[in-house]
Amino acid sequence: MSEAIAEAALDALRIRITKVLPEQIRSCLDGLTDEQIWSRPNEQSNSIGNLVLHLTGSLNHYLNRNLGGMEFHRNRGQEFAERTEIPAAELRKRFDEMVRRAEQTLGAMTVARLSDPSPEPKMHRLVIEDLINIAIHLSTHAGQIVWITKMIRGGGVNELWINAHRKLGAWPSSSS
């Protein structure tokens, strides 16, 4: 892989993990009540609140701990088991702190490090694979959060996906 392609890939991952996808999640949290954030259609389904807790735990573990060397102790089961309506402001504070840490982790990431062995060798071979998996995992759950928000609020969520990409520099402003 050329240096230019590796740099473009790292930049694309960085902006999506720390800017675009978090902005979509924040927009959803900001448009819902605490009750809506924690509602679930049935006991087997996750609420938006549980998904935000899960993303916060997952990215703190796989990105900020494993790749950034930051201290973090995860309780994955609790991310899904939580039934207390943690207020949106507190949920967002936890999420934003994880994103702030992710900005530090990815800000220190170099192209040379992309080919280093993964700290999770049972899952991936290289750090680049870890980052791709982290971005896909975040994207999958962000999509679920947007979809649930659309089901609760009805209709579109003001072109959330397109607007977040344009606003945060993932696309040139003239793209559609």
PDB file of N, CA and C in Angstrom, residues 18-34 37-38 48-57 60 85-101 103 145 160 167-168:
ATOM      1  N   THR A  18     -14.294   9.701  14.873  1.00  0.00           N
ATOM      2  CA  THR A  18     -14.291  10.776  15.874  1.00  0.00           C
ATOM      3  C   THR A  18     -15.217  11.942  15.540  1.00  0.00           C
ATOM      4  N   LYS A  19     -15.717  12.007  14.329  1.00  0.00           N
ATOM      5  CA  LYS A  19     -16.527  13.167  13.941  1.00  0.00           C
ATOM      6  C   LYS A  19     -17.903  12.765  13.402  1.00  0.00           C
ATOM      7  N   VAL A  20     -17.923  12.137  12.237  1.00  0.00           N
ATOM      8  CA  VAL A  20     -19.173  11.905  11.507  1.00  0.00           C
ATOM      9  C   VAL A  20     -20.142  11.004  12.278  1.00  0.00           C
ATOM     10  N   LEU A  21     -19.709   9.824  12.650  1.00  0.00           N
ATOM     11  CA  LEU A  21     -20.619   8.892  13.334  1.00  0.00           C
ATOM     12  C   LEU A  21     -21.024   9.396  14.716  1.00  0.00           C
ATOM     13  N   PRO A  22     -20.097   9.945  15.518  1.00  0.00           N
ATOM     14  CA  PRO A  22     -20.542  10.536  16.791  1.00  0.00           C
ATOM     15  C   PRO A  22     -21.548  11.669  16.599  1.00  0.00           C
ATOM     16  N   GLU A  23     -21.389  12.484  15.551  1.00  0.00           N
ATOM     17  CA  GLU A  23     -22.340  13.572  15.298  1.00  0.00           C
ATOM     18  C   GLU A  23     -23.738  13.018  15.021  1.00  0.00           C
ATOM     19  N   GLN A  24     -23.824  11.935  14.288  1.00  0.00           N
ATOM     20  CA  GLN A  24     -25.123  11.324  14.020  1.00  0.00           C
ATOM     21  C   GLN A  24     -25.766  10.845  15.324  1.00  0.00           C
ATOM     22  N   ILE A  25     -24.982  10.225  16.172  1.00  0.00           N
ATOM     23  CA  ILE A  25     -25.491   9.721  17.451  1.00  0.00           C
ATOM     24  C   ILE A  25     -25.927  10.883  18.336  1.00  0.00           C
ATOM     25  N   ARG A  26     -25.114  11.924  18.409  1.00  0.00           N
ATOM     26  CA  ARG A  26     -25.475  13.101  19.216  1.00  0.00           C
ATOM     27  C   ARG A  26     -26.772  13.737  18.716  1.00  0.00           C
ATOM     28  N   SER A  27     -26.923  13.840  17.403  1.00  0.00           N
ATOM     29  CA  SER A  27     -28.147  14.421  16.836  1.00  0.00           C
ATOM     30  C   SER A  27     -29.375  13.624  17.260  1.00  0.00           C
ATOM     31  N   CYS A  28     -29.244  12.325  17.297  1.00  0.00           N
ATOM     32  CA  CYS A  28     -30.360  11.481  17.741  1.00  0.00           C
ATOM     33  C   CYS A  28     -30.641  11.695  19.220  1.00  0.00           C
ATOM     34  N   LEU A  29     -29.604  11.675  20.037  1.00  0.00           N
ATOM     35  CA  LEU A  29     -29.794  11.884  21.477  1.00  0.00           C
ATOM     36  C   LEU A  29     -30.445  13.234  21.754  1.00  0.00           C
ATOM     37  N   ASP A  30     -30.027  14.256  21.014  1.00  0.00           N
ATOM     38  CA  ASP A  30     -30.546  15.606  21.228  1.00  0.00           C
ATOM     39  C   ASP A  30     -32.018  15.734  20.827  1.00  0.00           C
ATOM     40  N   GLY A  31     -32.502  14.861  19.961  1.00  0.00           N
ATOM     41  CA  GLY A  31     -33.882  14.957  19.480  1.00  0.00           C
ATOM     42  C   GLY A  31     -34.866  14.074  20.218  1.00  0.00           C
ATOM     43  N   LEU A  32     -34.416  13.400  21.276  1.00  0.00           N
ATOM     44  CA  LEU A  32     -35.281  12.466  21.989  1.00  0.00           C
ATOM     45  C   LEU A  32     -35.336  12.780  23.480  1.00  0.00           C
ATOM     46  N   THR A  33     -36.407  12.348  24.108  1.00  0.00           N
ATOM     47  CA  THR A  33     -36.517  12.452  25.566  1.00  0.00           C
ATOM     48  C   THR A  33     -35.769  11.281  26.203  1.00  0.00           C
ATOM     49  N   ASP A  34     -35.511  11.384  27.503  1.00  0.00           N
ATOM     50  CA  ASP A  34     -34.875  10.278  28.219  1.00  0.00           C
ATOM     51  C   ASP A  34     -35.709   9.005  28.084  1.00  0.00           C
ATOM     52  N   ILE A  37     -35.129   7.528  24.686  1.00  0.00           N
ATOM     53  CA  ILE A  37     -33.776   6.971  24.589  1.00  0.00           C
ATOM     54  C   ILE A  37     -33.702   5.593  25.227  1.00  0.00           C
ATOM     55  N   TRP A  38     -34.469   5.373  26.270  1.00  0.00           N
ATOM     56  CA  TRP A  38     -34.410   4.102  27.004  1.00  0.00           C
ATOM     57  C   TRP A  38     -35.552   3.150  26.686  1.00  0.00           C
ATOM     58  N   ILE A  48     -31.755   2.736  22.627  1.00  0.00           N
ATOM     59  CA  ILE A  48     -30.691   3.635  22.178  1.00  0.00           C
ATOM     60  C   ILE A  48     -29.692   3.829  23.313  1.00  0.00           C
ATOM     61  N   GLY A  49     -30.191   3.984  24.530  1.00  0.00           N
ATOM     62  CA  GLY A  49     -29.305   4.161  25.684  1.00  0.00           C
ATOM     63  C   GLY A  49     -28.329   3.010  25.838  1.00  0.00           C
ATOM     64  N   ASN A  50     -28.837   1.776  25.696  1.00  0.00           N
ATOM     65  CA  ASN A  50     -27.951   0.617  25.792  1.00  0.00           C
ATOM     66  C   ASN A  50     -26.926   0.608  24.667  1.00  0.00           C
ATOM     67  N   LEU A  51     -27.340   0.986  23.462  1.00  0.00           N
ATOM     68  CA  LEU A  51     -26.404   1.014  22.334  1.00  0.00           C
ATOM     69  C   LEU A  51     -25.318   2.071  22.542  1.00  0.00           C
ATOM     70  N   VAL A  52     -25.684   3.215  23.102  1.00  0.00           N
ATOM     71  CA  VAL A  52     -24.686   4.257  23.371  1.00  0.00           C
ATOM     72  C   VAL A  52     -23.711   3.785  24.454  1.00  0.00           C
ATOM     73  N   LEU A  53     -24.235   3.145  25.505  1.00  0.00           N
ATOM     74  CA  LEU A  53     -23.343   2.579  26.534  1.00  0.00           C
ATOM     75  C   LEU A  53     -22.413   1.533  25.927  1.00  0.00           C
ATOM     76  N   HIS A  54     -22.960   0.685  25.047  1.00  0.00           N
ATOM     77  CA  HIS A  54     -22.162  -0.362  24.400  1.00  0.00           C
ATOM     78  C   HIS A  54     -21.064   0.240  23.528  1.00  0.00           C
ATOM     79  N   LEU A  55     -21.397   1.238  22.733  1.00  0.00           N
ATOM     80  CA  LEU A  55     -20.371   1.874  21.896  1.00  0.00           C
ATOM     81  C   LEU A  55     -19.306   2.557  22.741  1.00  0.00           C
ATOM     82  N   THR A  56     -19.728   3.195  23.807  1.00  0.00           N
ATOM     83  CA  THR A  56     -18.778   3.858  24.702  1.00  0.00           C
ATOM     84  C   THR A  56     -17.822   2.826  25.294  1.00  0.00           C
ATOM     85  N   GLY A  57     -18.353   1.703  25.776  1.00  0.00           N
ATOM     86  CA  GLY A  57     -17.509   0.648  26.341  1.00  0.00           C
ATOM     87  C   GLY A  57     -16.620  -0.004  25.306  1.00  0.00           C
ATOM     88  N   ASN A  60     -13.895   2.482  24.033  1.00  0.00           N
ATOM     89  CA  ASN A  60     -12.913   2.689  25.094  1.00  0.00           C
ATOM     90  C   ASN A  60     -12.007   1.469  25.243  1.00  0.00           C
ATOM     91  N   GLU A  85     -32.913   4.753  33.591  1.00  0.00           N
ATOM     92  CA  GLU A  85     -32.939   5.809  32.579  1.00  0.00           C
ATOM     93  C   GLU A  85     -31.862   6.838  32.904  1.00  0.00           C
ATOM     94  N   ILE A  86     -30.637   6.531  32.506  1.00  0.00           N
ATOM     95  CA  ILE A  86     -29.552   7.502  32.680  1.00  0.00           C
ATOM     96  C   ILE A  86     -29.938   8.729  31.839  1.00  0.00           C
ATOM     97  N   PRO A  87     -29.948   9.905  32.438  1.00  0.00           N
ATOM     98  CA  PRO A  87     -30.341  11.101  31.671  1.00  0.00           C
ATOM     99  C   PRO A  87     -29.470  11.291  30.423  1.00  0.00           C
ATOM    100  N   ALA A  88     -30.093  11.830  29.383  1.00  0.00           N
ATOM    101  CA  ALA A  88     -29.399  12.038  28.108  1.00  0.00           C
ATOM    102  C   ALA A  88     -28.112  12.835  28.295  1.00  0.00           C
ATOM    103  N   ALA A  89     -28.140  13.840  29.146  1.00  0.00           N
ATOM    104  CA  ALA A  89     -26.941  14.666  29.366  1.00  0.00           C
ATOM    105  C   ALA A  89     -25.795  13.820  29.925  1.00  0.00           C
ATOM    106  N   GLU A  90     -26.082  12.930  30.852  1.00  0.00           N
ATOM    107  CA  GLU A  90     -25.047  12.059  31.429  1.00  0.00           C
ATOM    108  C   GLU A  90     -24.570  11.035  30.406  1.00  0.00           C
ATOM    109  N   LEU A  91     -25.489  10.461  29.645  1.00  0.00           N
ATOM    110  CA  LEU A  91     -25.144   9.490  28.607  1.00  0.00           C
ATOM    111  C   LEU A  91     -24.234  10.146  27.572  1.00  0.00           C
ATOM    112  N   ARG A  92     -24.605  11.341  27.170  1.00  0.00           N
ATOM    113  CA  ARG A  92     -23.805  12.068  26.180  1.00  0.00           C
ATOM    114  C   ARG A  92     -22.436  12.447  26.755  1.00  0.00           C
ATOM    115  N   LYS A  93     -22.377  12.800  28.027  1.00  0.00           N
ATOM    116  CA  LYS A  93     -21.093  13.138  28.660  1.00  0.00           C
ATOM    117  C   LYS A  93     -20.145  11.939  28.596  1.00  0.00           C
ATOM    118  N   ARG A  94     -20.643  10.761  28.905  1.00  0.00           N
ATOM    119  CA  ARG A  94     -19.811   9.542  28.842  1.00  0.00           C
ATOM    120  C   ARG A  94     -19.357   9.271  27.410  1.00  0.00           C
ATOM    121  N   PHE A  95     -20.296   9.399  26.476  1.00  0.00           N
ATOM    122  CA  PHE A  95     -19.994   9.170  25.066  1.00  0.00           C
ATOM    123  C   PHE A  95     -18.966  10.185  24.571  1.00  0.00           C
ATOM    124  N   ASP A  96     -19.177  11.463  24.900  1.00  0.00           N
ATOM    125  CA  ASP A  96     -18.259  12.514  24.453  1.00  0.00           C
ATOM    126  C   ASP A  96     -16.856  12.330  25.032  1.00  0.00           C
ATOM    127  N   GLU A  97     -16.758  11.846  26.255  1.00  0.00           N
ATOM    128  CA  GLU A  97     -15.445  11.581  26.855  1.00  0.00           C
ATOM    129  C   GLU A  97     -14.735  10.466  26.085  1.00  0.00           C
ATOM    130  N   MET A  98     -15.476   9.435  25.699  1.00  0.00           N
ATOM    131  CA  MET A  98     -14.881   8.366  24.893  1.00  0.00           C
ATOM    132  C   MET A  98     -14.394   8.927  23.566  1.00  0.00           C
ATOM    133  N   VAL A  99     -15.197   9.787  22.932  1.00  0.00           N
ATOM    134  CA  VAL A  99     -14.807  10.370  21.643  1.00  0.00           C
ATOM    135  C   VAL A  99     -13.573  11.252  21.814  1.00  0.00           C
ATOM    136  N   ARG A 100     -13.526  12.032  22.887  1.00  0.00           N
ATOM    137  CA  ARG A 100     -12.343  12.867  23.155  1.00  0.00           C
ATOM    138  C   ARG A 100     -11.090  11.997  23.257  1.00  0.00           C
ATOM    139  N   ARG A 101     -11.213  10.888  23.955  1.00  0.00           N
ATOM    140  CA  ARG A 101     -10.089   9.956  24.083  1.00  0.00           C
ATOM    141  C   ARG A 101      -9.748   9.327  22.722  1.00  0.00           C
ATOM    142  N   GLU A 103     -10.112  10.747  19.853  1.00  0.00           N
ATOM    143  CA  GLU A 103      -9.371  11.772  19.097  1.00  0.00           C
ATOM    144  C   GLU A 103      -7.895  11.750  19.470  1.00  0.00           C
ATOM    145  N   ILE A 145     -29.147   3.303  15.802  1.00  0.00           N
ATOM    146  CA  ILE A 145     -29.619   4.441  16.599  1.00  0.00           C
ATOM    147  C   ILE A 145     -30.405   5.409  15.710  1.00  0.00           C
ATOM    148  N   LEU A 160     -29.674  13.399   8.121  1.00  0.00           N
ATOM    149  CA  LEU A 160     -28.637  13.279   9.144  1.00  0.00           C
ATOM    150  C   LEU A 160     -27.317  12.760   8.585  1.00  0.00           C
ATOM    151  N   LYS A 167     -20.831  18.485   6.900  1.00  0.00           N
ATOM    152  CA  LYS A 167     -20.483  19.410   7.962  1.00  0.00           C
ATOM    153  C   LYS A 167     -19.101  19.117   8.541  1.00  0.00           C
ATOM    154  N   LEU A 168     -18.734  17.851   8.613  1.00  0.00           N
ATOM    155  CA  LEU A 168     -17.512  17.473   9.295  1.00  0.00           C
ATOM    156  C   LEU A 168     -16.357  17.131   8.354  1.00  0.00           C
TER     157      LEU A 168
END
